[in-house]
Amino acid sequence: MLALRWQATALVKAGETDLLESVAERASLLLRGQATTDRLLSAALQLGVICAYGGAAAQGDALGEVAEVSAPPLELRSGPVAAMANRWRALRAQHAQDLETSARLHKQAAEQLRASGDARTAAVESGLEGYVLVLLGANDEAALVLETALAECERLGLASGAAVARHNLGLALLGLGRSREALASENEAIAAYALGANRRMECLSRNYASRILLALGLVEEAVAEAARASRMLPCDPPYSWS
């Protein structure tokens, strides 16, 4: 299951999401055919989240549903499993447009991870909370959460988590009218994603950058950035549930 999770992560980063369904189906068979240990469930829930982000929503949902009915219940399992369950539920709540619940669950997951000694995953989880706060329009709170998550990720050497925090911080700073800082943050995220060959997230960061450039009145630059993003990933799957 852990190998399948990493395979799915690599596929999403490379933009090869058409292969996600087969990976998720193999994982679902594995999950149904074995005793639901904490380690197995944690990897399955993380894979479900990856599938949802990558466009294989039905397969990700199937993994989450199997995990939800496991015995003993997820809430009675180890802290990391309960935290991954809350991350999964937060994502589902986000897609259901229940953003307040999503932010609360991400925050709860981060607290559970820190309590279990996993500061690295907790830092990334706080970054996810910050993104949902941006969606809520709570830009002051979002910027604080994201700046804290960014500092923590940098301290722990988490390049990917830091890139995500910078990416979403750009949008929070834009909402606060700090457009120049927003563009600098987004450009750093673009560079990090390009270095890591994460085409999907580089594309999303360029999309954010185009919005920031437009807010700065740099129309030609904004159009060029948007066109660059469009050329990079024309078949980017939607974040939606089937």
Backbone as numpy.savetxt, mean C-alpha at the origin, in Angstrom:
# Nx Ny Nz CAx CAy CAz Cx Cy Cz
3.76 -20.59 0.92 2.93 -19.39 0.92 3.79 -18.13 0.92
4.87 -18.16 1.70 5.74 -16.99 1.76 6.39 -16.74 0.40
6.79 -17.81 -0.28 7.39 -17.66 -1.61 6.39 -17.07 -2.60
5.13 -17.50 -2.50 4.09 -16.96 -3.38 3.85 -15.49 -3.09
3.91 -15.13 -1.83 3.73 -13.72 -1.47 4.82 -12.86 -2.10
6.08 -13.31 -2.02 7.16 -12.53 -2.60 7.08 -12.52 -4.12
6.62 -13.62 -4.70 6.44 -13.65 -6.15 5.41 -12.61 -6.58
4.31 -12.54 -5.83 3.27 -11.55 -6.14 3.79 -10.13 -5.99
4.58 -9.89 -4.97 5.17 -8.56 -4.77 6.03 -8.16 -5.97
6.85 -9.09 -6.43 7.71 -8.81 -7.58 6.89 -8.54 -8.84
5.81 -9.30 -9.03 4.98 -9.11 -10.22 4.33 -7.74 -10.23
3.85 -7.28 -9.07 3.22 -5.97 -8.99 4.25 -4.87 -9.25
5.42 -5.00 -8.64 6.45 -3.98 -8.84 6.89 -3.89 -10.30
6.90 -5.05 -10.98 7.32 -5.07 -12.37 6.19 -4.74 -13.33
4.97 -4.58 -12.81 3.82 -4.28 -13.64 3.27 -5.47 -14.39
3.69 -6.69 -14.01 3.23 -7.90 -14.69 2.05 -8.51 -13.92
1.02 -7.73 -13.74 -0.09 -8.14 -12.88 -1.00 -9.19 -13.52
-0.82 -9.44 -14.83 -1.64 -10.45 -15.47 -1.35 -11.85 -14.94
-0.21 -12.02 -14.27 0.17 -13.33 -13.72 -0.27 -13.50 -12.27
-0.86 -12.45 -11.69 -1.24 -12.51 -10.28 -2.32 -13.55 -9.99
-3.27 -13.70 -10.91 -4.39 -14.60 -10.65 -3.93 -16.02 -10.40
-2.99 -16.51 -11.21 -2.52 -17.88 -11.03 -1.78 -18.04 -9.71
-1.02 -17.01 -9.30 -0.32 -17.06 -8.01 -1.32 -17.11 -6.87
-2.36 -16.27 -6.94 -3.37 -16.24 -5.89 -4.16 -17.55 -5.82
-4.44 -18.14 -6.96 -5.18 -19.41 -6.97 -4.37 -20.52 -6.34
-3.06 -20.54 -6.60 -2.18 -21.53 -5.96 -2.16 -21.32 -4.45
-2.11 -20.06 -4.04 -2.08 -19.74 -2.62 -3.39 -20.16 -1.93
-4.51 -19.94 -2.62 -5.81 -20.31 -2.05 -5.90 -21.82 -1.84
-5.42 -22.60 -2.80 -5.42 -24.05 -2.65 -4.54 -24.48 -1.48
-3.40 -23.82 -1.36 -2.48 -24.14 -0.27 -3.09 -23.82 1.08
-3.76 -22.68 1.16 -4.38 -22.26 2.41 -5.50 -23.20 2.82
-6.27 -23.66 1.86 -7.37 -24.57 2.17 -6.89 -25.98 2.51
-5.69 -26.32 2.03 -5.21 -27.68 2.20 -4.30 -27.91 3.38
-4.03 -26.87 4.17 -3.12 -27.01 5.31 -3.75 -26.43 6.57
-3.18 -26.83 7.71 -3.61 -26.25 8.98 -3.26 -24.77 8.97
-4.16 -23.96 9.44 -3.97 -22.51 9.36 -3.09 -22.02 10.52
-1.79 -22.21 10.36 -0.84 -21.70 11.34 -0.75 -20.18 11.24
-0.22 -19.56 12.29 -0.09 -18.11 12.30 0.77 -17.62 11.12
1.86 -18.31 10.87 2.76 -17.88 9.80 2.07 -18.00 8.43
1.35 -19.07 8.24 0.65 -19.27 6.97 -0.42 -18.20 6.77
-1.18 -17.93 7.82 -2.24 -16.93 7.71 -1.69 -15.53 7.46
-0.61 -15.18 8.14 -0.02 -13.86 7.96 0.42 -13.66 6.51
1.09 -14.68 5.94 1.54 -14.58 4.55 0.36 -14.53 3.59
-0.70 -15.30 3.88 -1.88 -15.31 3.02 -2.59 -13.96 3.03
-2.70 -13.34 4.20 -3.34 -12.03 4.29 -2.53 -10.96 3.57
-1.21 -11.03 3.69 -0.37 -10.08 2.97 -0.50 -10.28 1.46
-0.58 -11.54 1.04 -0.76 -11.82 -0.38 -2.11 -11.31 -0.87
-3.14 -11.43 -0.03 -4.46 -10.91 -0.39 -4.43 -9.41 -0.63
-3.69 -8.70 0.20 -3.55 -7.25 0.04 -2.83 -6.93 -1.27
-1.75 -7.66 -1.55 -0.99 -7.44 -2.78 -1.87 -7.68 -4.00
-2.67 -8.75 -3.96 -3.55 -9.04 -5.08 -4.57 -7.93 -5.30
-5.11 -7.41 -4.21 -6.09 -6.33 -4.34 -5.48 -5.10 -4.99
-4.27 -4.74 -4.56 -3.58 -3.60 -5.15 -3.22 -3.86 -6.61
-2.94 -5.13 -6.93 -2.49 -5.45 -8.27 -3.58 -5.72 -9.26
-4.84 -5.67 -8.84 -5.95 -5.85 -9.76 -6.60 -7.21 -9.74
-6.04 -8.17 -8.96 -6.65 -9.50 -8.83 -7.54 -9.50 -7.60
-8.55 -8.63 -7.62 -9.37 -8.38 -6.43 -10.14 -9.62 -5.98
-10.72 -10.35 -6.92 -11.52 -11.52 -6.55 -10.66 -12.57 -5.87
-9.46 -12.77 -6.38 -8.57 -13.76 -5.79 -8.08 -13.32 -4.41
-7.78 -12.03 -4.28 -7.38 -11.51 -2.98 -8.49 -11.63 -1.97
-9.70 -11.36 -2.41 -10.86 -11.47 -1.53 -11.06 -12.91 -1.06
-10.84 -13.85 -1.97 -11.00 -15.27 -1.63 -10.02 -15.67 -0.54
-8.79 -15.20 -0.64 -7.79 -15.50 0.38 -8.20 -14.90 1.73
-8.65 -13.65 1.70 -9.07 -13.00 2.93 -10.24 -13.69 3.59
-11.19 -14.16 2.79 -12.37 -14.82 3.34 -12.01 -16.15 4.01
-11.09 -16.89 3.42 -10.64 -18.16 4.03 -9.96 -17.86 5.37
-9.13 -16.82 5.39 -8.44 -16.45 6.62 -9.42 -16.01 7.70
-10.45 -15.29 7.32 -11.42 -14.76 8.28 -12.19 -15.85 9.02
-12.40 -17.01 8.38 -13.18 -18.08 9.01 -12.30 -19.14 9.63
-11.01 -18.87 9.73 -10.09 -19.85 10.32 -10.33 -19.96 11.82
-9.92 -21.07 12.38 -10.05 -21.28 13.82 -8.66 -21.58 14.40
-8.33 -20.94 15.52 -9.10 -19.94 16.26 -9.21 -18.63 15.47
-10.13 -17.74 15.89 -10.33 -16.48 15.16 -9.05 -15.65 15.09
-8.98 -14.80 14.10 -7.78 -13.99 13.88 -7.44 -13.14 15.09
-8.45 -12.62 15.79 -8.22 -11.74 16.93 -7.54 -12.46 18.09
-7.66 -13.79 18.13 -7.08 -14.56 19.23 -5.70 -15.11 18.89
-5.21 -14.79 17.72 -3.90 -15.26 17.30 -2.82 -14.24 17.66
-1.59 -14.52 17.24 -0.47 -13.66 17.60 -0.67 -12.24 17.08
0.06 -11.30 17.70 -0.06 -9.90 17.32 0.16 -9.64 15.84
1.20 -10.22 15.22 1.41 -9.98 13.79 0.25 -10.46 12.91
-0.37 -11.59 13.26 -1.50 -12.08 12.47 -2.69 -11.15 12.62
-2.98 -10.73 13.85 -4.08 -9.81 14.08 -3.83 -8.49 13.36
-2.57 -8.06 13.33 -2.22 -6.82 12.64 -2.44 -6.95 11.14
-2.01 -8.07 10.55 -2.21 -8.27 9.12 -3.70 -8.38 8.79
-4.47 -8.95 9.70 -5.93 -9.01 9.50 -6.51 -7.61 9.48
-6.03 -6.74 10.37 -6.52 -5.37 10.39 -6.08 -4.60 9.16
-4.88 -4.90 8.64 -4.46 -4.26 7.39 -5.39 -4.68 6.26
-5.71 -5.96 6.20 -6.63 -6.47 5.17 -8.00 -5.80 5.28
-8.51 -5.74 6.50 -9.83 -5.14 6.71 -9.81 -3.65 6.40
-8.68 -3.00 6.70 -8.56 -1.57 6.38 -8.64 -1.34 4.89
-8.01 -2.21 4.12 -8.06 -2.08 2.66 -9.47 -2.29 2.14
-10.14 -3.28 2.68 -11.52 -3.54 2.26 -12.42 -2.35 2.60
-12.21 -1.80 3.80 -13.00 -0.63 4.21 -12.73 0.56 3.30
-11.47 0.71 2.90 -11.11 1.80 1.99 -11.86 1.67 0.66
-11.92 0.47 0.11 -12.59 0.27 -1.16 -14.11 0.39 -1.03
-14.61 0.22 0.19 -16.03 0.42 0.44 -16.33 1.87 0.77
-15.31 2.73 0.68 -15.43 4.16 0.96 -15.72 4.46 2.43
-15.39 3.51 3.31 -15.51 3.74 4.74 -14.12 4.14 5.24
-13.72 5.37 4.92 -12.35 5.80 5.15 -12.02 5.98 6.63
-13.00 6.39 7.43 -12.74 6.54 8.86 -12.37 5.20 9.48
-13.12 4.14 9.11 -12.81 2.80 9.62 -11.46 2.34 9.11
-11.16 2.61 7.85 -9.88 2.21 7.27 -8.71 2.84 8.01
-8.77 4.15 8.27 -7.69 4.82 8.98 -7.54 4.25 10.39
-8.66 4.00 11.06 -8.61 3.45 12.42 -7.95 2.07 12.44
-8.28 1.23 11.46 -7.73 -0.12 11.42 -6.24 -0.11 11.09
-5.83 0.78 10.19 -4.39 0.90 9.90 -3.63 1.34 11.15
-4.19 2.29 11.88 -3.53 2.77 13.11 -3.47 1.64 14.14
-4.54 0.89 14.26 -4.57 -0.24 15.20 -3.54 -1.30 14.80
-3.43 -1.56 13.51 -2.46 -2.55 13.02 -1.04 -2.10 13.36
-0.75 -0.81 13.16 0.59 -0.29 13.47 0.89 -0.45 14.95
-0.08 -0.18 15.80 0.12 -0.32 17.24 0.36 -1.78 17.61
-0.37 -2.70 16.99 -0.18 -4.13 17.27 1.21 -4.59 16.84
1.67 -4.08 15.70 2.98 -4.47 15.20 4.09 -3.93 16.11
3.96 -2.69 16.57 4.96 -2.14 17.48 4.98 -2.90 18.80
3.80 -3.27 19.28 3.72 -4.01 20.53 4.36 -5.40 20.43
4.35 -5.96 19.22 4.95 -7.28 19.02 6.43 -7.19 18.66
6.97 -5.95 18.60 8.39 -5.76 18.34 8.76 -5.61 16.89
7.76 -5.50 16.00 8.03 -5.36 14.57 7.94 -3.89 14.17
8.98 -3.14 14.51 8.98 -1.71 14.23 9.03 -1.43 12.73
9.64 -2.32 11.96 9.79 -2.10 10.53 8.43 -2.12 9.82
7.65 -3.16 10.06 6.34 -3.24 9.42 5.40 -2.18 9.98
5.57 -1.85 11.26 4.74 -0.81 11.89 4.95 0.53 11.20
6.20 0.83 10.84 6.49 2.10 10.16 5.77 2.18 8.83
5.80 1.07 8.08 5.10 1.02 6.79 3.60 1.15 7.00
3.08 0.51 8.02 1.64 0.56 8.30 1.19 1.98 8.62
2.00 2.71 9.35 1.66 4.11 9.64 1.59 4.92 8.36
2.46 4.59 7.41 2.39 5.27 6.12 1.08 5.01 5.40
0.54 3.79 5.54 -0.75 3.47 4.93 -1.87 4.26 5.61
-1.77 4.41 6.93 -2.75 5.24 7.65 -2.71 6.67 7.12
-1.50 7.17 6.90 -1.36 8.54 6.40 -2.03 8.74 5.06
-1.93 7.73 4.19 -2.56 7.83 2.87 -4.08 7.96 3.00
-4.67 7.15 3.87 -6.12 7.19 4.04 -6.53 8.55 4.63
-5.72 9.09 5.51 -6.00 10.43 6.06 -5.99 11.49 4.96
-5.10 11.31 3.97 -5.10 12.22 2.82 -6.43 12.12 2.09
-6.90 10.88 1.89 -8.18 10.68 1.20 -9.33 11.33 1.96
-9.21 11.37 3.28 -10.24 11.99 4.11 -10.15 13.52 4.08
-9.07 14.04 3.53 -8.89 15.49 3.52 -8.29 16.02 4.80
-7.85 15.12 5.69 -7.23 15.52 6.96 -5.74 15.73 6.72
-5.40 16.75 5.92 -4.03 16.90 5.44 -3.03 17.25 6.54
-3.44 18.02 7.54 -2.55 18.34 8.64 -2.13 17.07 9.38
-3.13 16.27 9.74 -2.86 15.02 10.45 -2.09 14.05 9.56
-2.48 14.00 8.28 -1.81 13.11 7.34 -0.33 13.46 7.20
-0.03 14.74 7.06 1.36 15.16 6.90 2.19 14.78 8.12
1.62 14.95 9.31 2.33 14.60 10.54 2.60 13.10 10.60
1.57 12.30 10.30 1.73 10.84 10.33 2.74 10.39 9.29
2.67 10.95 8.09 3.56 10.54 7.00 5.00 10.99 7.24
5.19 12.19 7.78 6.55 12.65 8.08 7.17 11.79 9.17
6.37 11.37 10.15 6.86 10.48 11.20 7.20 9.11 10.63
6.32 8.59 9.77 6.56 7.29 9.14 7.80 7.34 8.26
7.98 8.44 7.53 9.15 8.60 6.66 10.43 8.59 7.48
10.45 9.34 8.56 11.65 9.39 9.41 11.96 8.01 9.99
10.91 7.30 10.38 11.10 5.97 10.95 11.62 4.99 9.89
11.05 5.06 8.69 11.50 4.19 7.61 12.96 4.46 7.25
13.33 5.74 7.20 14.72 6.10 6.88 15.67 5.61 7.97
15.25 5.75 9.20 16.09 5.30 10.32 16.32 3.80 10.28
15.29 3.06 9.84 15.37 1.60 9.80 15.90 1.07 8.47
16.20 1.98 7.53 16.72 1.55 6.24 15.69 0.91 5.33
14.44 1.35 5.45 13.35 0.79 4.65 13.11 1.67 3.43
13.83 1.39 2.36 13.76 2.24 1.17 12.36 2.25 0.56
11.74 1.08 0.49 10.41 1.01 -0.11 9.37 1.74 0.72
9.40 1.53 2.04 8.47 2.22 2.92 8.66 3.73 2.90
9.92 4.16 2.81 10.21 5.60 2.73 9.68 6.19 1.43
9.80 5.42 0.35 9.30 5.91 -0.94 7.78 6.08 -0.91
7.08 5.14 -0.31 5.62 5.23 -0.20 5.24 6.46 0.64
5.94 6.66 1.75 5.64 7.81 2.61 5.87 9.12 1.87
6.99 9.22 1.11 7.25 10.43 0.33 6.17 10.65 -0.73
5.80 9.55 -1.39 4.78 9.60 -2.44 3.48 10.21 -1.92
3.00 9.70 -0.80 1.73 10.18 -0.25 1.88 11.52 0.47
3.06 11.78 1.01 3.31 13.08 1.65 3.19 14.20 0.62
3.58 13.92 -0.62 3.44 14.92 -1.67 2.02 15.41 -1.80
1.08 14.48 -1.74 -0.33 14.86 -1.89 -0.83 15.61 -0.65
-0.37 15.18 0.53 -0.77 15.88 1.76 -0.26 17.32 1.76
0.99 17.50 1.36 1.57 18.85 1.32 0.88 19.72 0.27
0.48 19.09 -0.84 -0.28 19.83 -1.85 -1.58 20.33 -1.26
-2.25 19.48 -0.49 -3.50 19.87 0.14 -3.34 21.00 1.14
-2.12 21.14 1.68 -1.84 22.21 2.64 -1.31 23.47 1.95
-1.24 23.43 0.60 -0.76 24.58 -0.14 0.75 24.71 -0.17
1.46 23.67 0.25 2.93 23.68 0.28 3.43 22.97 -0.99
3.12 23.55 -2.12 3.29 22.87 -3.41 4.75 22.60 -3.76
5.65 23.52 -3.46 7.06 23.31 -3.77 7.63 22.14 -2.97
7.27 22.07 -1.68 7.70 20.94 -0.85 7.07 19.65 -1.35
5.83 19.74 -1.80 5.12 18.58 -2.31 5.83 18.01 -3.54
6.24 18.90 -4.44 6.91 18.46 -5.66 8.26 17.82 -5.34
8.99 18.40 -4.40 10.28 17.83 -4.01 10.11 16.43 -3.44
9.09 16.26 -2.60 8.82 14.96 -2.01 8.45 13.94 -3.08
7.61 14.36 -4.02 7.16 13.45 -5.07 8.31 13.08 -6.00
9.17 14.03 -6.32 10.31 13.74 -7.18 11.27 12.75 -6.53
11.42 12.84 -5.22 12.26 11.87 -4.50 11.63 10.48 -4.59
10.32 10.42 -4.48 9.63 9.13 -4.60 9.80 8.55 -6.00
9.67 9.40 -7.01 9.84 8.95 -8.40 11.23 8.35 -8.59
12.25 9.04 -8.08 13.62 8.56 -8.22 13.81 7.22 -7.52
13.21 7.07 -6.35 13.35 5.82 -5.61 12.67 4.67 -6.34
11.49 4.93 -6.88 10.78 3.87 -7.61 11.48 3.51 -8.91
12.03 4.50 -9.58 12.77 4.23 -10.81 14.00 3.38 -10.52
14.68 3.69 -9.42 15.87 2.93 -9.03 15.53 1.49 -8.71
14.35 1.28 -8.10 13.92 -0.06 -7.75 13.13 -0.77 -8.83
13.01 -0.15 -10.00 12.28 -0.71 -11.15 10.84 -1.04 -10.80
10.24 -0.23 -9.92 8.83 -0.40 -9.56 8.00 0.50 -10.48
7.66 -0.02 -11.64 7.00 0.79 -12.67 5.63 1.27 -12.22
4.92 0.41 -11.54 3.56 0.78 -11.12 3.57 2.01 -10.21
4.42 1.97 -9.17 4.45 3.08 -8.23 5.13 4.31 -8.82
6.09 4.11 -9.70 6.68 5.26 -10.38 5.62 5.98 -11.21
4.77 5.19 -11.86 3.69 5.77 -12.64 2.73 6.57 -11.76
2.36 6.01 -10.62 1.45 6.71 -9.71 2.10 7.99 -9.17
3.38 7.93 -8.86 4.07 9.12 -8.37 4.14 10.20 -9.44
4.35 9.80 -10.68 4.36 10.79 -11.76 2.97 11.41 -11.94
1.95 10.62 -11.70 0.59 11.16 -11.77 0.38 12.22 -10.69
0.85 11.93 -9.47 0.78 12.92 -8.39 1.58 14.17 -8.77
2.77 13.95 -9.31 3.63 15.08 -9.67 2.96 15.98 -10.70
2.23 15.37 -11.63 1.53 16.18 -12.63 0.48 17.07 -11.98
-0.20 16.55 -10.96 -1.19 17.34 -10.24 -0.53 18.51 -9.51
0.62 18.24 -8.92 1.33 19.29 -8.19 1.84 20.36 -9.15
2.38 19.93 -10.27 2.86 20.88 -11.28 1.72 21.77 -11.79
0.56 21.18 -11.96 -0.60 21.95 -12.40 -0.97 23.00 -11.36
-0.92 22.60 -10.08 -1.22 23.55 -9.00 -0.21 24.70 -8.96
1.00 24.42 -9.40 2.04 25.45 -9.45 1.93 26.33 -10.69
0.99 26.01 -11.57 0.80 26.79 -12.79 1.73 26.38 -13.92
2.41 25.25 -13.75 3.35 24.77 -14.76 2.62 23.77 -15.66
1.78 24.30 -16.51 0.85 23.47 -17.29 1.58 22.54 -18.25
2.52 23.06 -19.00 3.22 22.23 -19.98 3.97 21.09 -19.29
4.63 21.41 -18.17 5.34 20.38 -17.42 4.38 19.34 -16.85
3.20 19.80 -16.41 2.20 18.89 -15.87 1.70 17.92 -16.93
1.43 18.44 -18.12 0.96 17.60 -19.23 2.03 16.59 -19.62
3.28 17.04 -19.68 4.38 16.14 -20.05 4.54 15.02 -19.03
4.42 15.35 -17.75 4.55 14.33 -16.70 3.41 13.33 -16.76
2.21 13.82 -16.99 1.05 12.93 -17.10 1.19 12.00 -18.31
1.69 12.55 -19.41 1.89 11.73 -20.61 2.95 10.68 -20.38
3.99 11.04 -19.64 5.06 10.09 -19.32 4.50 8.94 -18.48
3.65 9.25 -17.53 3.04 8.22 -16.71 2.14 7.32 -17.53
1.39 7.92 -18.43 0.47 7.15 -19.27 1.21 6.18 -20.18
2.33 6.62 -20.74 3.12 5.75 -21.61 3.76 4.60 -20.85
4.08 4.84 -19.59 4.78 3.82 -18.80 3.90 2.63 -18.48
2.64 2.90 -18.14 1.79 1.83 -17.64 0.36 2.00 -18.16
0.12 1.76 -19.44 -1.19 2.01 -20.03 -2.29 1.05 -19.56
-1.90 -0.09 -19.00 -2.91 -1.08 -18.60 -2.98 -1.22 -17.09
-2.68 -0.18 -16.37 -2.70 -0.23 -14.92 -4.09 -0.62 -14.43
-4.21 -1.70 -13.64 -5.53 -2.14 -13.19 -6.13 -1.22 -12.13
-7.42 -1.11 -12.06 -8.05 -0.24 -11.06 -8.00 -0.85 -9.67
-8.04 0.02 -8.66 -8.15 -0.44 -7.28 -9.63 -0.66 -6.99
-10.14 -1.80 -7.33 -11.58 -2.02 -7.12 -11.85 -3.46 -6.78
-12.99 -3.71 -6.17 -13.40 -5.07 -5.82 -14.42 -5.57 -6.84
-14.30 -6.82 -7.20 -15.26 -7.39 -8.16 -16.54 -7.79 -7.43
